[in-house]
Coordinates of C-alpha atoms and ligand atoms in Angstrom, one line a residue:
M1 CA 0.0 0.0 0.0
S2 CA 1.2 3.5 -0.8
T3 CA 1.1 5.9 2.1
T4 CA 0.0 8.8 0.0
L5 CA -3.3 8.9 -1.8
V6 CA -2.7 9.5 -5.5
T7 CA -5.5 11.6 -7.0
D8 CA -4.0 12.3 -10.4
P9 CA -1.1 10.0 -11.3
K10 CA -0.6 11.6 -14.7
L11 CA -0.3 15.1 -13.2
N12 CA 2.2 13.8 -10.7
V13 CA 4.3 12.3 -13.6
E14 CA 4.0 15.5 -15.6
K15 CA 5.6 17.4 -12.7
N16 CA 8.4 14.9 -11.9
G17 CA 8.9 12.6 -14.8
F18 CA 7.9 9.7 -12.5
L19 CA 5.4 9.0 -9.8
D20 CA 6.7 10.8 -6.7
I21 CA 4.9 9.0 -3.9
E22 CA 6.1 8.0 -0.5
L23 CA 5.7 4.2 0.0
D24 CA 5.3 2.3 3.2
P25 CA 8.9 1.4 4.2
E26 CA 7.6 -2.0 5.4
M27 CA 6.2 -2.9 2.0
D28 CA 7.6 -6.1 0.5
L29 CA 8.3 -4.7 -3.0
F30 CA 9.4 -8.0 -4.4
A31 CA 6.1 -9.7 -3.4
E32 CA 4.0 -6.7 -4.6
I33 CA 5.7 -6.6 -7.9
E34 CA 5.1 -10.4 -8.4
R35 CA 1.4 -9.8 -7.5
L36 CA 1.0 -7.0 -10.0
K37 CA 2.7 -9.2 -12.7
K38 CA 0.0 -11.8 -12.3
E39 CA -2.9 -9.4 -11.9
K40 CA -2.1 -7.3 -14.9
N41 CA -0.4 -10.0 -17.1
A42 CA 2.7 -7.8 -17.1
I43 CA 6.2 -8.5 -18.1
I44 CA 9.3 -6.7 -16.8
L45 CA 12.1 -6.3 -19.4
A46 CA 15.3 -5.1 -17.9
H47 CA 18.6 -4.0 -19.4
Y48 CA 21.8 -5.5 -18.0
Y49 CA 22.7 -2.0 -16.7
Q50 CA 19.9 -1.9 -14.2
E51 CA 20.6 -2.2 -10.5
P52 CA 20.8 -5.8 -9.1
D53 CA 17.3 -5.7 -7.4
I54 CA 15.6 -4.8 -10.6
Q55 CA 17.5 -7.5 -12.5
D56 CA 16.3 -10.0 -9.9
V57 CA 12.6 -9.1 -10.4
A58 CA 12.8 -9.0 -14.2
D59 CA 11.3 -11.6 -16.4
Y60 CA 13.9 -11.1 -19.0
I61 CA 17.3 -9.4 -18.8
G62 CA 19.2 -8.6 -21.9
D63 CA 21.0 -6.1 -24.1
S64 CA 19.3 -4.0 -26.8
L65 CA 19.0 -6.7 -29.3
G66 CA 17.5 -9.3 -26.9
L67 CA 15.2 -6.7 -25.4
A68 CA 13.9 -5.6 -28.8
Q69 CA 13.2 -9.2 -29.8
K70 CA 11.4 -9.9 -26.5
A71 CA 9.3 -6.8 -26.8
Q72 CA 8.2 -7.9 -30.2
Q73 CA 7.3 -11.4 -29.1
T74 CA 5.6 -10.9 -25.7
Q75 CA 2.0 -11.8 -25.1
A76 CA 1.9 -9.7 -22.0
D77 CA -0.7 -6.9 -21.8
L78 CA 1.6 -4.5 -19.9
I79 CA 5.3 -4.1 -20.8
V80 CA 7.3 -2.6 -18.0
F81 CA 10.5 -1.4 -19.5
A82 CA 13.3 -1.1 -16.9
G83 CA 15.8 0.7 -19.0
V84 CA 16.1 4.1 -20.7
H85 CA 13.6 6.0 -22.8
F86 CA 14.8 5.0 -26.3
M87 CA 14.5 1.3 -25.3
A88 CA 10.9 1.7 -24.0
E89 CA 10.2 3.6 -27.2
T90 CA 11.6 0.6 -29.2
A91 CA 9.2 -1.7 -27.3
K92 CA 6.3 0.5 -28.2
I93 CA 7.3 0.7 -31.9
L94 CA 7.4 -3.1 -32.1
N95 CA 4.3 -3.8 -30.1
P96 CA 1.8 -0.9 -30.5
T97 CA -1.2 -2.7 -29.1
K98 CA 0.5 -3.2 -25.7
K99 CA 0.7 -0.6 -23.0
V100 CA 4.4 0.2 -22.4
V101 CA 5.4 1.9 -19.1
I102 CA 8.8 3.1 -17.9
P103 CA 9.6 3.8 -14.3
D104 CA 11.1 7.2 -15.0
L105 CA 10.5 9.3 -18.1
K106 CA 13.7 11.2 -17.4
A107 CA 15.8 8.1 -17.8
G108 CA 17.4 9.4 -21.1
C109 CA 20.7 8.6 -22.8
S110 CA 23.6 10.9 -23.5
L111 CA 24.3 9.0 -26.8
S112 CA 20.7 9.3 -28.0
D113 CA 20.7 13.0 -27.0
S114 CA 23.8 13.7 -29.0
C115 CA 21.9 13.1 -32.2
P116 CA 18.9 15.4 -32.5
P117 CA 16.7 14.5 -35.5
P118 CA 16.6 18.0 -37.2
L119 CA 20.4 18.2 -37.2
F120 CA 20.7 14.6 -38.4
A121 CA 18.2 15.3 -41.2
Q122 CA 20.5 18.1 -42.4
F123 CA 23.6 15.8 -42.1
K124 CA 21.8 13.1 -44.1
A125 CA 20.8 15.6 -46.8
Q126 CA 24.5 16.4 -47.3
H127 CA 25.2 12.7 -48.1
P128 CA 22.3 11.9 -50.5
D129 CA 23.8 8.7 -51.9
H130 CA 24.5 7.1 -48.5
L131 CA 22.5 4.4 -46.7
V132 CA 21.9 5.2 -43.0
I133 CA 22.7 2.6 -40.4
S134 CA 21.9 3.7 -36.9
Y135 CA 22.8 2.1 -33.6
I136 CA 19.6 1.3 -31.7
N137 CA 20.6 3.8 -29.0
C138 CA 18.8 6.7 -30.7
S139 CA 15.4 8.3 -30.6
A140 CA 12.4 7.2 -32.7
G141 CA 13.0 10.3 -34.8
I142 CA 16.5 9.1 -35.7
K143 CA 15.2 5.6 -36.4
A144 CA 12.6 7.0 -38.8
L145 CA 15.5 8.7 -40.7
S146 CA 17.5 5.4 -40.9
D147 CA 17.5 2.5 -43.4
I148 CA 18.8 -0.2 -41.0
I149 CA 19.1 -0.3 -37.2
C150 CA 21.9 -2.2 -35.5
T151 CA 23.0 -3.1 -32.1
S152 CA 26.6 -3.8 -30.9
S153 CA 25.8 -7.5 -31.3
N154 CA 25.0 -7.4 -35.0
A155 CA 26.6 -4.1 -36.3
Q156 CA 29.6 -5.7 -37.9
Q157 CA 27.6 -8.4 -39.7
I158 CA 25.0 -5.9 -40.9
V159 CA 27.7 -3.7 -42.4
E160 CA 29.5 -6.7 -43.9
S161 CA 26.2 -7.9 -45.5
L162 CA 26.1 -4.7 -47.7
P163 CA 28.1 -4.4 -51.0
K164 CA 31.6 -3.0 -50.4
E165 CA 30.9 0.0 -52.7
Q166 CA 27.7 1.0 -50.7
K167 CA 28.3 4.4 -49.1
I168 CA 27.1 4.4 -45.5
I169 CA 26.4 6.9 -42.7
F170 CA 26.8 5.4 -39.3
A171 CA 25.0 7.1 -36.3
P172 CA 25.0 8.1 -33.5
D173 CA 28.1 6.5 -31.8
K174 CA 31.4 7.5 -33.4
N175 CA 33.3 5.0 -31.3
L176 CA 31.3 2.0 -32.3
G177 CA 31.4 3.3 -35.9
A178 CA 35.2 3.7 -35.8
Y179 CA 35.5 0.1 -34.4
I180 CA 33.3 -1.3 -37.2
N181 CA 35.2 0.7 -39.8
K182 CA 38.4 -0.9 -38.6
A183 CA 36.9 -4.4 -38.3
T184 CA 35.4 -4.3 -41.8
G185 CA 37.8 -2.0 -43.7
R186 CA 35.0 0.3 -44.6
N187 CA 35.0 4.1 -44.5
M188 CA 31.6 4.9 -43.1
V189 CA 30.8 8.5 -42.5
L190 CA 30.3 8.9 -38.7
W191 CA 28.0 11.1 -36.7
D192 CA 29.9 12.7 -33.9
G193 CA 28.1 11.2 -30.9
A194 CA 29.2 9.2 -27.9
C195 CA 28.1 7.6 -24.6
M196 CA 29.2 9.4 -21.5
V197 CA 29.8 6.1 -19.6
H198 CA 32.0 4.4 -22.2
E199 CA 34.0 7.5 -22.9
I200 CA 35.3 8.0 -19.3
F201 CA 37.6 5.0 -19.0
S202 CA 41.2 5.8 -18.2
V203 CA 43.8 4.0 -20.2
E204 CA 46.4 4.9 -17.6
K205 CA 44.4 3.6 -14.7
I206 CA 43.4 0.4 -16.6
S207 CA 47.1 -0.2 -17.4
K208 CA 48.1 0.2 -13.8
L209 CA 45.3 -2.1 -12.7
K210 CA 46.5 -4.7 -15.1
L211 CA 50.0 -4.5 -13.6
R212 CA 48.4 -5.3 -10.2
H213 CA 46.3 -8.1 -11.8
P214 CA 48.6 -9.6 -14.5
N215 CA 46.4 -12.6 -15.1
A216 CA 43.2 -10.6 -15.5
K217 CA 41.8 -10.3 -19.0
I218 CA 40.5 -6.9 -20.1
I219 CA 37.1 -7.0 -21.8
A220 CA 35.5 -4.0 -23.3
H221 CA 32.3 -2.8 -25.0
P222 CA 32.9 -1.3 -28.5
E223 CA 31.3 2.0 -27.4
C224 CA 34.7 2.6 -25.6
E225 CA 37.3 4.9 -27.2
E226 CA 40.0 3.3 -29.4
P227 CA 42.9 3.6 -26.9
V228 CA 40.8 1.5 -24.4
L229 CA 39.8 -1.0 -27.1
R230 CA 43.5 -1.4 -28.0
L231 CA 44.1 -2.7 -24.4
A232 CA 41.3 -5.2 -24.6
D233 CA 41.7 -9.0 -24.9
Y234 CA 38.1 -9.3 -26.0
I235 CA 35.6 -6.7 -27.4
G236 CA 31.9 -7.4 -27.6
S237 CA 28.3 -6.3 -26.8
T238 CA 27.1 -6.7 -23.3
T239 CA 25.7 -10.1 -24.0
Q240 CA 28.8 -11.2 -25.8
L241 CA 31.0 -10.0 -22.9
L242 CA 28.8 -12.1 -20.5
K243 CA 29.0 -15.2 -22.7
Y244 CA 32.7 -14.8 -23.1
T245 CA 33.3 -14.8 -19.3
E246 CA 31.2 -17.9 -19.1
K247 CA 33.2 -19.9 -21.7
D248 CA 36.7 -18.4 -21.2
A249 CA 39.2 -20.1 -18.9
A250 CA 40.5 -17.0 -17.1
T251 CA 39.4 -16.4 -13.5
E252 CA 39.8 -12.6 -13.4
Y253 CA 38.5 -9.8 -15.6
I254 CA 38.8 -6.1 -15.9
V255 CA 35.4 -5.0 -17.3
A256 CA 35.2 -1.8 -19.4
T257 CA 31.5 -1.2 -19.6
E258 CA 28.7 -0.1 -17.3
T259 CA 28.9 -1.8 -14.0
G260 CA 25.4 -3.2 -14.0
I261 CA 26.5 -6.2 -16.1
L262 CA 28.8 -7.3 -13.2
H263 CA 25.8 -8.6 -11.3
Q264 CA 25.0 -11.2 -14.0
M265 CA 28.7 -12.0 -14.5
M266 CA 29.1 -12.7 -10.8
K267 CA 25.9 -14.8 -10.8
S268 CA 27.0 -16.9 -13.8
N269 CA 30.6 -17.2 -12.6
P270 CA 30.6 -17.1 -8.8
Q271 CA 34.2 -18.5 -8.7
K272 CA 35.6 -15.7 -10.9
T273 CA 36.6 -12.1 -10.0
F274 CA 35.3 -9.1 -11.9
I275 CA 36.9 -5.7 -11.5
P276 CA 35.2 -2.6 -13.0
A277 CA 37.6 -0.7 -15.2
P278 CA 38.4 2.7 -13.6
P279 CA 37.1 6.0 -15.1
N280 CA 39.3 9.0 -15.6
N281 CA 37.7 11.1 -12.8
S282 CA 37.9 11.1 -9.0
C283 CA 34.6 9.1 -8.8
A284 CA 35.3 5.4 -8.6
C285 CA 32.2 4.3 -10.4
N286 CA 31.1 4.0 -14.0
D287 CA 27.4 3.8 -13.5
C288 CA 25.1 5.2 -16.2
P289 CA 23.2 7.9 -14.3
H290 CA 20.2 7.5 -16.7
M291 CA 19.9 3.8 -16.2
K292 CA 20.3 4.2 -12.5
R293 CA 17.3 6.6 -12.2
N294 CA 15.2 3.5 -12.1
T295 CA 14.5 2.0 -8.7
L296 CA 12.5 -0.9 -7.4
E297 CA 10.0 1.6 -5.9
K298 CA 9.5 3.3 -9.2
I299 CA 9.0 -0.1 -10.9
Y300 CA 6.3 -0.9 -8.4
L301 CA 4.6 2.5 -8.8
C302 CA 4.6 2.4 -12.6
M303 CA 3.0 -1.1 -12.5
E304 CA 0.4 -0.1 -10.0
Y305 CA -0.7 3.2 -11.7
E306 CA 0.4 2.3 -15.3
V307 CA 2.3 5.6 -15.8
P308 CA 4.5 7.0 -17.2
E309 CA 3.2 5.5 -20.4
I310 CA 5.1 5.6 -23.7
T311 CA 2.9 6.9 -26.5
M312 CA 3.8 7.8 -30.1
D313 CA 2.5 9.3 -33.3
E314 CA 1.5 6.4 -35.6
E315 CA 3.3 7.9 -38.7
L316 CA 6.5 8.2 -36.7
R317 CA 6.1 4.7 -35.3
L318 CA 5.7 3.1 -38.7
A319 CA 8.7 5.0 -40.1
A320 CA 10.8 4.0 -37.1
K321 CA 9.7 0.3 -37.3
K322 CA 10.9 -0.3 -40.8
P323 CA 14.6 -0.2 -40.1
I324 CA 14.2 -2.2 -36.9
D325 CA 12.3 -4.9 -38.8
R326 CA 15.2 -4.9 -41.3
M327 CA 17.6 -5.5 -38.4
L328 CA 15.5 -8.3 -36.9
E329 CA 15.3 -10.0 -40.3
L330 CA 19.0 -9.7 -40.9
S331 CA 19.8 -10.9 -37.3
A332 CA 17.6 -14.0 -37.9
Q333 CA 19.4 -14.7 -41.2
F334 CA 22.8 -14.5 -39.3
G335 CA 21.5 -16.8 -36.7
L336 CA 21.9 -14.2 -33.9
I337 CA 18.3 -14.5 -32.7
Ligands
SF4_401 S1 25.3 3.6 -20.8 FE1 25.6 5.2 -22.4 S2 24.5 4.5 -24.2 FE2 23.7 3.3 -22.4 S3 21.9 4.4 -21.7 FE3 23.7 5.2 -20.5 S4 24.4 7.0 -21.7 FE4 23.1 5.8 -23.1

């Protein structure tokens, strides 16, 4: 039971971006969330970067590709998206008849914000003979301006599936784009965007850490900058990094991505040690502040009151869906899903 009576949940959300209601501190949130799942035929989809408690109540935990596929397939009536705004938007694009709620509307993304649709439309107009591949970490507006969406799990294969002479714009992540250019020998035109979390790792501090842990393998997400990627023993999407630690023989890893994934790594490999790669600031953490806006309390509240809800103009939704469908078709062809 909430301790405050909510007269107008939508107004409350408009003011705060989330339902700002004081809850009874004695409330068993895990049990209440399970009750709401059954009562409302709801599913909780959570990104690997969510806090451990949220991962533990989720019905599915994954990276962008897995979450998009799950959002498309689910039979649930209510999709609770524990992630950031563009991810919940993707769920709505793929499953318009379902109600999609997000715990906090202000859970944005620095990478998505670095690519505003009006500016990108101008950029695209300057490269009229180019095909646009956009990383899924972008707004519906950018998706609608794209030909194919990709994730870090399938970006390389999608680029390689296109004829060598095909000119390509890659948006919005310049680091992932540069990594794919290097891996494929292409020369894609890159939009100048980046993720604030993956750009803060310190090469110097990682190198020092490696000296103290000489047997540790360095694993990194391709959103990291090139100098960090050069240090890595393995580069992959969040899911690929997790799978790698499950199969690989090493017992110690320095992990250069958002710290949320460490929860699943430790659960899957309790005998191994995982060390978060240090950032180049005085703060010792590399949490995504957007992902970490979500809390168990907010999950409960958005399920109970079914706000904030993701809604979208139908014309925009259809335009944004086309390149996502293309990605899902290609991923199925490559055997990735
Ligand atoms: S980790 Fe980076 S790309 Fe992912 S949501 Fe946070 S800011 Fe966006």
